[in-house]
C-alpha cells in the first residue's frame, strides 16, 4: 500500500542517514587520531605507523586486518596499538605489522597479541614473509600477566615460523621488555641509528637498581647492537634508509622454504678478471686488509 511504501522509504532514508553519520564520525576520529600521531612522532623525528606502512608497501596494496579491534572511542582511538595486514612489496605478498606508539606507547595487550598471532597464522598459511615494524614500550602493565602471556604465544609462533618463511624485525623506536625478545628470535634485525633502542630495562630502571647512569644509546642503541652485541644485523641512517634496506634484503630471499630465491639478471660476466685481487692482500702477513674489498670484487656487481 502507499502508506507501507512510504514507511519503507522513510526507514531506508533513516538508515542511509545513520550510515553517513557513522562514516563521518568514524572518519573524523581516524583523521584526528592520525593527526595526533603525526604531531607526537614527527616531533621525535619519526614517522607514524601508517606512514611507515605506506612507504614500505606498494601503493594501494595494503589490506588491513581487524582495524577497529580494541579501540576506545571515548579516548578517540579507533583501533589498537598495532596495525596488521597483508600487502605487496615490489609485487611480492608480505604480512606486515606496525606498532603504533601514539596509542598507549605501542604497548602490547591481549588485543594486540591476538592481532599479531592472527597475522602470523595467515602468513604461515600463505607462505609469505613476515615484516615487523617495532616501536613499543613493551607489555601493557595494566593487563598484567595477560600481556606477558601474549608475548609467550608470539615467541612460540615465531619459532614455528622459523625456517619456514623469512622474518624481518625493524626497530624504529624504543623497544623495551618483552618487545626485544621477539626480534631476537627472527632472522634479521634492522635498526635506525640514534633513534632506535633495544633493552630489557631502560636507563631509569638501571639507575634505580644499580645507581649507574647510562644513556639509551650506550645501553641499547643501533651502533651498539650492530658492532658489539651482534643482536642486530643492519644499521640504517634514518627511517627512509631503513625501508629501502628492507626492500633490498627481501630481494635476496625466497618467500618461503619451498620457493627458489629470486633470480636477477646481473649482466656481470662470471669469467671476468679483477686485477685488484692481485694486490689487495699485503705482502706483509702482519698487515691488515679489508675482507669486504675482496668480497665485493668477487660478487656480482659488487652487491654484498
PDB file of N, CA and C in Angstrom, residues 4 15 17 46 58 77 86 90 97 102 134 152 247 258 283:
ATOM      1  N   UNK A   4       2.470   1.887   3.466  1.00  0.00           N
ATOM      2  CA  UNK A   4       3.568   0.986   3.831  1.00  0.00           C
ATOM      3  C   UNK A   4       4.807   1.294   2.996  1.00  0.00           C
ATOM      4  N   UNK A  15      18.087   4.942   7.633  1.00  0.00           N
ATOM      5  CA  UNK A  15      19.253   4.059   7.691  1.00  0.00           C
ATOM      6  C   UNK A  15      20.430   4.669   6.931  1.00  0.00           C
ATOM      7  N   UNK A  17      20.983   7.846   6.411  1.00  0.00           N
ATOM      8  CA  UNK A  17      21.495   8.978   7.190  1.00  0.00           C
ATOM      9  C   UNK A  17      22.360   8.476   8.347  1.00  0.00           C
ATOM     10  N   UNK A  46      60.351  10.880  13.889  1.00  0.00           N
ATOM     11  CA  UNK A  46      59.920   9.549  13.459  1.00  0.00           C
ATOM     12  C   UNK A  46      58.604   9.642  12.697  1.00  0.00           C
ATOM     13  N   UNK A  58      53.782  -1.481  -1.650  1.00  0.00           N
ATOM     14  CA  UNK A  58      53.346  -0.956  -2.941  1.00  0.00           C
ATOM     15  C   UNK A  58      52.064  -0.154  -2.753  1.00  0.00           C
ATOM     16  N   UNK A  77      40.243   6.680  20.089  1.00  0.00           N
ATOM     17  CA  UNK A  77      41.034   5.626  19.457  1.00  0.00           C
ATOM     18  C   UNK A  77      40.117   4.632  18.761  1.00  0.00           C
ATOM     19  N   UNK A  86      48.003  -7.506   5.173  1.00  0.00           N
ATOM     20  CA  UNK A  86      48.720  -8.117   4.060  1.00  0.00           C
ATOM     21  C   UNK A  86      48.872  -7.074   2.956  1.00  0.00           C
ATOM     22  N   UNK A  90      57.248  -4.684  -3.874  1.00  0.00           N
ATOM     23  CA  UNK A  90      57.794  -4.968  -5.206  1.00  0.00           C
ATOM     24  C   UNK A  90      57.050  -6.124  -5.865  1.00  0.00           C
ATOM     25  N   UNK A  97      53.212  -6.033  10.257  1.00  0.00           N
ATOM     26  CA  UNK A  97      52.519  -5.319  11.338  1.00  0.00           C
ATOM     27  C   UNK A  97      53.405  -4.191  11.836  1.00  0.00           C
ATOM     28  N   UNK A 102      51.748   6.031  19.202  1.00  0.00           N
ATOM     29  CA  UNK A 102      50.845   7.098  19.624  1.00  0.00           C
ATOM     30  C   UNK A 102      49.667   6.570  20.439  1.00  0.00           C
ATOM     31  N   UNK A 134      58.681  -2.238  14.579  1.00  0.00           N
ATOM     32  CA  UNK A 134      58.536  -2.234  16.032  1.00  0.00           C
ATOM     33  C   UNK A 134      58.873  -0.884  16.652  1.00  0.00           C
ATOM     34  N   UNK A 152      54.513 -14.664  25.204  1.00  0.00           N
ATOM     35  CA  UNK A 152      54.892 -16.076  25.142  1.00  0.00           C
ATOM     36  C   UNK A 152      54.320 -16.768  23.923  1.00  0.00           C
ATOM     37  N   UNK A 247      63.567  -3.552   1.576  1.00  0.00           N
ATOM     38  CA  UNK A 247      63.303  -3.938   0.183  1.00  0.00           C
ATOM     39  C   UNK A 247      64.517  -4.656  -0.416  1.00  0.00           C
ATOM     40  N   UNK A 258      60.049 -23.455   0.456  1.00  0.00           N
ATOM     41  CA  UNK A 258      59.778 -24.313  -0.705  1.00  0.00           C
ATOM     42  C   UNK A 258      60.026 -23.575  -2.022  1.00  0.00           C
ATOM     43  N   UNK A 283     101.836  -8.020   1.180  1.00  0.00           N
ATOM     44  CA  UNK A 283     102.925  -8.998   1.255  1.00  0.00           C
ATOM     45  C   UNK A 283     103.286  -9.297   2.704  1.00  0.00           C
TER      46      UNK A 283
END
